[in-house]
Amino acid sequence: MSDTILYAVEDGVATVTFNRPDKLNAFTDPMLAALGKALREAARDDAVRCLVLTGAGRAFSAGQDLADVRERDASGGMSFREHLETTYNRAIAAITELEKPVLAAVNGVAAGAGASLALACDVRILAEDARLILAFAGVGLVPDSGSTWFLPRMMGYERAFLLAATGGRVSAAEAEALGLASQVVPGEALAGTARELALRLAQGPTKAIGLTKRAMRRALTGRLDEALAYEAQLQEIAGRTADHREGVAAFLEKRPARFAGR
Ligand code: T3D
């Protein structure tokens, strides 16, 4: 994809690696453009049935490159609003709207928009020494790239507010206790653990999993009656897939299902 955003597909799993380790994978504009391209490719390619985001080196990502922010400011470049709307906001929408599971394998510090990107994923597996840092307050900014939406829902308003207002840090163990991570593993086991789960998800009924994601994400802002109606609507779609028929046949024939993702 580019030198700073690596993209590889193997066994139905696409892996996007933020690759600017000397700057803790802080995002520059070319990197954000390449990330957008990788996310579009993962959505387009039917062979991709699960996506993993991770970082090279000792960080997941330290968020927006602050040298670039200063340069933009000095040169009268793009406004914050325009920058967010054309880069991070699109990436967050692409992750949350992708009808395939997205895992963050958080290998180290995830700060600012790096933390937001991890929070946008469906599942987070953290290395023991990973940290989530709401770094925005430290540079006089508000949490962006979805953090004001994700965090209060995931950990409650009060804790989320305190974390954001103090630029607080959450260790991997705290993240797990707060429900911000599904699993914490030793650093050397992270890639293997993430791959194992990604493979399992990639071998699942991709269409039904994608619709599950769509329904649950929508239910986060809706009412129960709306969720019931939407579930019934989506079940019409899932119920007509080859994977549904295969799942039922496998059960009745007492054998494991072989889902094709259709
Ligand atoms: O319009 C818009 O785009 C607005 C969007 C804003 C979204 C945001 O993400 S705002 C938040 C931006 N991120 C931060 O404020 C975090 C800044 N980084 C840190 O606080 C620390 O680096 C960490 C706590 C993440 C890690 O600390 P440490 O001590 O382990 O590493 P370090 O020595 O600070 O960093 C190592 C290198 O990475 C260093 O470069 P050098 O001196 O060795 O050449 C450092 O400058 C660089 N680096 C780390 N984070 C960034 C960065 N360079 C540019 N931008 C960064 N965000």
Tab-separated table of C-alpha atoms and ligand atoms in Angstrom:
chain	number	residue	atom	x	y	z
A	1	MET	CA	0.000	0.000	0.000
A	2	SER	CA	2.861	2.373	1.003
A	3	ASP	CA	6.028	2.335	3.095
A	4	THR	CA	4.179	3.673	6.113
A	5	ILE	CA	0.983	1.635	5.769
A	6	LEU	CA	1.665	-2.022	5.069
A	7	TYR	CA	-1.193	-4.146	3.759
A	8	ALA	CA	-1.132	-7.922	3.464
A	9	VAL	CA	-3.836	-10.522	2.935
A	10	GLU	CA	-3.424	-14.129	4.003
A	11	ASP	CA	-6.010	-16.830	4.647
A	12	GLY	CA	-8.918	-14.377	4.495
A	13	VAL	CA	-7.295	-11.965	6.977
A	14	ALA	CA	-6.084	-8.538	5.867
A	15	THR	CA	-3.493	-6.948	8.132
A	16	VAL	CA	-2.854	-3.210	8.105
A	17	THR	CA	0.390	-2.282	9.860
A	18	PHE	CA	1.101	1.331	10.784
A	19	ASN	CA	4.756	1.504	9.874
A	20	ARG	CA	6.586	4.593	11.016
A	21	PRO	CA	8.189	3.143	14.134
A	22	ASP	CA	10.809	5.866	14.676
A	23	LYS	CA	7.926	8.325	15.280
A	24	LEU	CA	5.737	5.794	17.112
A	25	ASN	CA	3.599	5.465	13.971
A	26	ALA	CA	2.309	9.041	14.267
A	27	PHE	CA	0.086	9.772	11.281
A	28	THR	CA	1.151	12.054	8.453
A	29	ASP	CA	-1.154	12.962	5.577
A	30	PRO	CA	0.338	10.467	3.085
A	31	MET	CA	-0.061	7.799	5.772
A	32	LEU	CA	-3.697	8.727	6.357
A	33	ALA	CA	-4.321	8.638	2.603
A	34	ALA	CA	-2.766	5.165	2.426
A	35	LEU	CA	-4.806	4.035	5.431
A	36	GLY	CA	-7.962	5.169	3.653
A	37	LYS	CA	-6.912	3.218	0.571
A	38	ALA	CA	-6.218	0.079	2.618
A	39	LEU	CA	-9.617	0.293	4.322
A	40	ARG	CA	-11.359	0.671	0.961
A	41	GLU	CA	-9.446	-2.302	-0.410
A	42	ALA	CA	-10.423	-4.454	2.585
A	43	ALA	CA	-14.076	-3.529	2.003
A	44	ARG	CA	-13.910	-4.196	-1.739
A	45	ASP	CA	-12.102	-7.533	-1.651
A	46	ASP	CA	-14.449	-10.469	-0.990
A	47	ALA	CA	-11.422	-12.600	-0.151
A	48	VAL	CA	-10.952	-10.444	2.968
A	49	ARG	CA	-13.208	-11.718	5.747
A	50	CYS	CA	-11.504	-10.119	8.740
A	51	LEU	CA	-9.242	-7.093	9.200
A	52	VAL	CA	-6.463	-6.609	11.764
A	53	LEU	CA	-4.912	-3.227	12.580
A	54	THR	CA	-1.555	-3.178	14.329
A	55	GLY	CA	1.630	-1.130	14.632
A	56	ALA	CA	5.276	-1.750	13.832
A	57	GLY	CA	7.831	-1.345	16.623
A	58	ARG	CA	6.936	-0.315	20.156
A	59	ALA	CA	3.736	1.636	19.437
A	60	PHE	CA	0.312	1.056	17.933
A	61	SER	CA	0.186	4.758	17.028
A	62	ALA	CA	0.923	8.040	18.814
A	63	GLY	CA	-1.903	9.696	16.857
A	64	GLN	CA	-1.627	12.722	14.631
A	65	ASP	CA	1.923	13.803	13.787
A	66	LEU	CA	2.303	16.996	15.787
A	67	ALA	CA	5.129	18.356	13.626
A	68	ASP	CA	2.656	18.237	10.737
A	69	VAL	CA	0.047	20.036	12.843
A	70	ARG	CA	2.482	22.845	13.553
A	71	GLU	CA	3.507	23.028	9.897
A	72	ARG	CA	-0.149	23.188	8.815
A	73	ASP	CA	-0.753	25.950	11.332
A	74	ALA	CA	2.319	27.921	10.248
A	75	SER	CA	1.585	27.618	6.534
A	76	GLY	CA	-2.137	28.355	6.809
A	77	GLY	CA	-2.928	24.871	5.530
A	78	MET	CA	-6.077	22.837	6.015
A	79	SER	CA	-8.262	23.712	9.015
A	80	PHE	CA	-8.630	21.192	11.833
A	81	ARG	CA	-12.196	20.606	10.814
A	82	GLU	CA	-11.411	19.965	7.163
A	83	HIS	CA	-8.472	17.771	8.106
A	84	LEU	CA	-10.519	15.633	10.465
A	85	GLU	CA	-13.424	15.380	8.063
A	86	THR	CA	-11.242	14.254	5.174
A	87	THR	CA	-8.942	11.876	7.048
A	88	TYR	CA	-9.696	10.411	10.499
A	89	ASN	CA	-13.480	10.706	10.318
A	90	ARG	CA	-13.489	8.739	7.065
A	91	ALA	CA	-11.220	6.086	8.535
A	92	ILE	CA	-13.402	5.718	11.636
A	93	ALA	CA	-16.529	5.433	9.465
A	94	ALA	CA	-14.786	2.897	7.222
A	95	ILE	CA	-13.891	0.720	10.231
A	96	THR	CA	-17.256	0.914	11.968
A	97	GLU	CA	-19.247	0.489	8.754
A	98	LEU	CA	-17.108	-2.306	7.304
A	99	GLU	CA	-19.328	-5.386	7.358
A	100	LYS	CA	-16.421	-7.574	8.401
A	101	PRO	CA	-14.894	-7.896	11.873
A	102	VAL	CA	-12.032	-5.513	12.661
A	103	LEU	CA	-9.495	-6.374	15.371
A	104	ALA	CA	-6.954	-4.015	16.888
A	105	ALA	CA	-3.804	-5.845	17.963
A	106	VAL	CA	-2.496	-3.069	20.197
A	107	ASN	CA	1.222	-3.787	20.450
A	108	GLY	CA	2.200	-0.685	22.424
A	109	VAL	CA	1.115	2.842	23.167
A	110	ALA	CA	-2.032	4.068	21.403
A	111	ALA	CA	-2.356	7.814	21.922
A	112	GLY	CA	-4.695	10.509	20.621
A	113	ALA	CA	-6.230	9.511	17.313
A	114	GLY	CA	-4.241	6.266	17.600
A	115	ALA	CA	-6.344	5.403	20.656
A	116	SER	CA	-9.507	6.465	18.808
A	117	LEU	CA	-8.684	4.130	15.919
A	118	ALA	CA	-8.226	1.243	18.354
A	119	LEU	CA	-11.518	2.099	20.078
A	120	ALA	CA	-13.338	2.099	16.729
A	121	CYS	CA	-12.431	-1.545	16.143
A	122	ASP	CA	-14.818	-4.351	17.059
A	123	VAL	CA	-12.277	-6.105	19.270
A	124	ARG	CA	-9.072	-4.991	21.005
A	125	ILE	CA	-6.338	-7.359	22.109
A	126	LEU	CA	-3.633	-5.546	24.066
A	127	ALA	CA	-0.040	-6.448	24.748
A	128	GLU	CA	0.712	-6.345	28.479
A	129	ASP	CA	2.789	-3.185	28.139
A	130	ALA	CA	0.356	-1.376	25.823
A	131	ARG	CA	-1.289	1.819	27.051
A	132	LEU	CA	-4.206	3.894	25.843
A	133	ILE	CA	-3.540	7.618	26.240
A	134	LEU	CA	-6.175	10.294	25.708
A	135	ALA	CA	-3.358	12.629	24.718
A	136	PHE	CA	-5.586	15.361	23.274
A	137	ALA	CA	-5.793	17.491	26.448
A	138	GLY	CA	-1.995	17.481	26.631
A	139	VAL	CA	-1.910	19.460	23.383
A	140	GLY	CA	-4.977	21.567	24.151
A	141	LEU	CA	-7.362	19.670	21.870
A	142	VAL	CA	-10.649	17.847	22.344
A	143	PRO	CA	-10.782	14.086	21.867
A	144	ASP	CA	-11.554	13.428	18.230
A	145	SER	CA	-11.858	10.594	15.735
A	146	GLY	CA	-14.778	9.209	17.716
A	147	SER	CA	-13.320	9.121	21.223
A	148	THR	CA	-16.082	11.352	22.665
A	149	TRP	CA	-18.584	8.807	21.334
A	150	PHE	CA	-16.800	5.544	22.075
A	151	LEU	CA	-15.422	6.195	25.548
A	152	PRO	CA	-18.558	7.265	27.469
A	153	ARG	CA	-20.401	4.301	25.985
A	154	MET	CA	-17.628	1.879	26.849
A	155	MET	CA	-16.619	3.079	30.325
A	156	GLY	CA	-19.367	5.467	31.452
A	157	TYR	CA	-19.426	9.256	31.281
A	158	GLU	CA	-17.593	10.091	34.509
A	159	ARG	CA	-14.522	7.954	33.931
A	160	ALA	CA	-14.423	8.928	30.252
A	161	PHE	CA	-14.627	12.620	31.086
A	162	LEU	CA	-11.867	12.408	33.696
A	163	LEU	CA	-9.645	10.462	31.347
A	164	ALA	CA	-10.154	12.961	28.523
A	165	ALA	CA	-9.875	16.068	30.688
A	166	THR	CA	-6.637	14.931	32.324
A	167	GLY	CA	-5.067	13.355	29.253
A	168	GLY	CA	-5.043	10.227	31.343
A	169	ARG	CA	-3.378	6.934	30.636
A	170	VAL	CA	-4.971	3.512	30.867
A	171	SER	CA	-2.710	0.500	31.290
A	172	ALA	CA	-3.533	-2.726	29.470
A	173	ALA	CA	-4.742	-4.341	32.712
A	174	GLU	CA	-6.972	-1.330	33.472
A	175	ALA	CA	-8.294	-1.351	29.909
A	176	GLU	CA	-9.339	-4.960	30.304
A	177	ALA	CA	-10.999	-4.270	33.673
A	178	LEU	CA	-12.844	-1.256	32.204
A	179	GLY	CA	-14.138	-3.236	29.232
A	180	LEU	CA	-11.918	-1.426	26.720
A	181	ALA	CA	-10.080	-4.604	25.740
A	182	SER	CA	-11.257	-8.159	25.318
A	183	GLN	CA	-7.885	-9.687	26.176
A	184	VAL	CA	-4.414	-8.792	27.433
A	185	VAL	CA	-1.540	-11.067	26.477
A	186	PRO	CA	2.257	-11.002	26.811
A	187	GLY	CA	3.794	-8.912	24.017
A	188	GLU	CA	5.407	-11.905	22.354
A	189	ALA	CA	2.016	-13.670	22.162
A	190	LEU	CA	0.085	-10.720	20.686
A	191	ALA	CA	0.506	-11.414	16.963
A	192	GLY	CA	-0.270	-15.116	17.386
A	193	THR	CA	-3.318	-14.507	19.578
A	194	ALA	CA	-4.686	-11.870	17.206
A	195	ARG	CA	-4.059	-14.120	14.205
A	196	GLU	CA	-5.799	-17.075	15.839
A	197	LEU	CA	-8.921	-15.023	16.571
A	198	ALA	CA	-8.806	-13.327	13.153
A	199	LEU	CA	-8.614	-16.702	11.408
A	200	ARG	CA	-11.527	-17.998	13.454
A	201	LEU	CA	-13.603	-14.953	12.539
A	202	ALA	CA	-12.505	-15.147	8.876
A	203	GLN	CA	-13.768	-18.715	8.726
A	204	GLY	CA	-17.173	-17.695	10.075
A	205	PRO	CA	-20.386	-16.772	8.242
A	206	THR	CA	-19.027	-13.407	7.075
A	207	LYS	CA	-22.342	-12.033	5.833
A	208	ALA	CA	-24.124	-12.821	9.131
A	209	ILE	CA	-21.195	-11.456	11.143
A	210	GLY	CA	-21.254	-8.257	9.064
A	211	LEU	CA	-24.995	-7.874	9.594
A	212	THR	CA	-24.544	-8.539	13.330
A	213	LYS	CA	-22.025	-5.710	13.440
A	214	ARG	CA	-24.379	-3.417	11.555
A	215	ALA	CA	-27.294	-4.239	13.860
A	216	MET	CA	-25.318	-3.873	17.090
A	217	ARG	CA	-23.676	-0.613	16.049
A	218	ARG	CA	-27.096	0.780	15.141
A	219	ALA	CA	-28.654	-0.533	18.358
A	220	LEU	CA	-26.146	1.543	20.366
A	221	THR	CA	-28.180	4.643	19.541
A	222	GLY	CA	-31.645	3.170	19.122
A	223	ARG	CA	-34.652	1.824	21.002
A	224	LEU	CA	-35.541	-1.805	21.685
A	225	ASP	CA	-38.551	-1.785	19.352
A	226	GLU	CA	-36.340	-0.444	16.562
A	227	ALA	CA	-33.717	-3.105	17.264
A	228	LEU	CA	-36.324	-5.867	17.175
A	229	ALA	CA	-37.624	-4.655	13.824
A	230	TYR	CA	-34.121	-4.255	12.388
A	231	GLU	CA	-33.088	-7.736	13.545
A	232	ALA	CA	-36.109	-9.198	11.740
A	233	GLN	CA	-35.207	-7.245	8.592
A	234	LEU	CA	-31.581	-8.383	8.646
A	235	GLN	CA	-32.573	-11.970	9.393
A	236	GLU	CA	-34.361	-11.958	6.029
A	237	ILE	CA	-30.980	-11.299	4.442
A	238	ALA	CA	-28.958	-13.701	6.597
A	239	GLY	CA	-31.572	-16.403	6.197
A	240	ARG	CA	-31.045	-16.410	2.439
A	241	THR	CA	-27.274	-16.871	2.513
A	242	ALA	CA	-25.405	-20.010	1.499
A	243	ASP	CA	-23.722	-19.920	4.917
A	244	HIS	CA	-27.079	-20.183	6.670
A	245	ARG	CA	-27.973	-23.259	4.629
A	246	GLU	CA	-24.512	-24.732	5.241
A	247	GLY	CA	-24.803	-24.119	8.999
A	248	VAL	CA	-28.142	-25.875	9.198
A	249	ALA	CA	-26.948	-28.777	7.000
A	250	ALA	CA	-23.790	-29.175	9.082
A	251	PHE	CA	-25.810	-29.300	12.292
A	252	LEU	CA	-28.222	-31.892	10.952
A	253	GLU	CA	-25.396	-33.965	9.467
A	254	LYS	CA	-23.426	-33.716	12.737
A	255	ARG	CA	-20.303	-32.240	11.125
A	256	PRO	CA	-18.450	-28.923	11.417
A	257	ALA	CA	-19.778	-26.177	9.145
A	258	ARG	CA	-17.620	-24.944	6.275
A	259	PHE	CA	-18.632	-21.328	5.759
A	260	ALA	CA	-17.757	-19.719	2.443
A	261	GLY	CA	-18.547	-16.177	3.565
A	262	ARG	CA	-21.537	-15.851	1.245
B	1	T3D	O1	-6.554	18.097	12.460
B	1	T3D	C1	-5.989	17.187	13.079
B	1	T3D	O2	-5.268	16.390	12.493
B	1	T3D	C2	-6.165	17.095	14.562
B	1	T3D	C3	-6.042	15.704	15.021
B	1	T3D	C4	-5.588	15.399	16.221
B	1	T3D	C5	-5.546	13.989	16.639
B	1	T3D	C6	-4.500	13.641	17.658
B	1	T3D	O3	-4.067	12.511	17.613
B	1	T3D	S1	-3.988	14.818	18.796
B	1	T3D	C7	-2.884	13.895	19.817
B	1	T3D	C8	-1.516	13.724	19.181
B	1	T3D	N1	-0.665	12.816	19.937
B	1	T3D	C9	-0.052	13.168	21.063
B	1	T3D	O4	-0.220	14.233	21.610
B	1	T3D	C10	0.917	12.140	21.642
B	1	T3D	C11	2.336	12.698	21.561
B	1	T3D	N2	3.306	11.693	21.988
B	1	T3D	C12	3.534	11.425	23.298
B	1	T3D	O5	2.939	11.979	24.199
B	1	T3D	C13	4.617	10.417	23.574
B	1	T3D	O6	5.413	10.302	22.427
B	1	T3D	C14	4.065	9.043	23.976
B	1	T3D	C15	3.449	9.124	25.387
B	1	T3D	C16	3.057	8.521	22.987
B	1	T3D	C17	5.256	8.033	24.034
B	1	T3D	O7	6.282	8.583	24.832
B	1	T3D	P1	7.741	7.945	24.785
B	1	T3D	O8	8.543	8.654	25.817
B	1	T3D	O9	7.633	6.481	24.872
B	1	T3D	O10	8.308	8.255	23.296
B	1	T3D	P2	8.847	9.658	22.742
B	1	T3D	O11	10.325	9.774	23.022
B	1	T3D	O12	7.990	10.776	23.209
B	1	T3D	O13	8.599	9.482	21.164
B	1	T3D	C18	9.505	8.756	20.335
B	1	T3D	C19	9.625	9.505	19.038
B	1	T3D	O14	8.328	9.614	18.427
B	1	T3D	C20	10.090	10.964	19.246
B	1	T3D	O15	10.808	11.314	18.090
B	1	T3D	P3	12.404	11.628	18.178
B	1	T3D	O16	12.570	12.735	19.159
B	1	T3D	O17	13.001	10.332	18.682
B	1	T3D	O18	12.793	11.967	16.779
B	1	T3D	C21	8.781	11.722	19.280
B	1	T3D	O19	8.929	13.073	18.939
B	1	T3D	C22	7.995	10.966	18.217
B	1	T3D	N3	6.543	11.159	18.394
B	1	T3D	C23	5.763	10.577	19.298
B	1	T3D	N4	4.505	10.983	19.155
B	1	T3D	C24	4.516	11.859	18.119
B	1	T3D	C25	5.817	11.968	17.624
B	1	T3D	N5	6.127	12.768	16.602
B	1	T3D	C26	5.128	13.479	16.047
B	1	T3D	N6	3.849	13.407	16.475
B	1	T3D	C27	3.502	12.621	17.489
B	1	T3D	N7	2.197	12.529	17.858
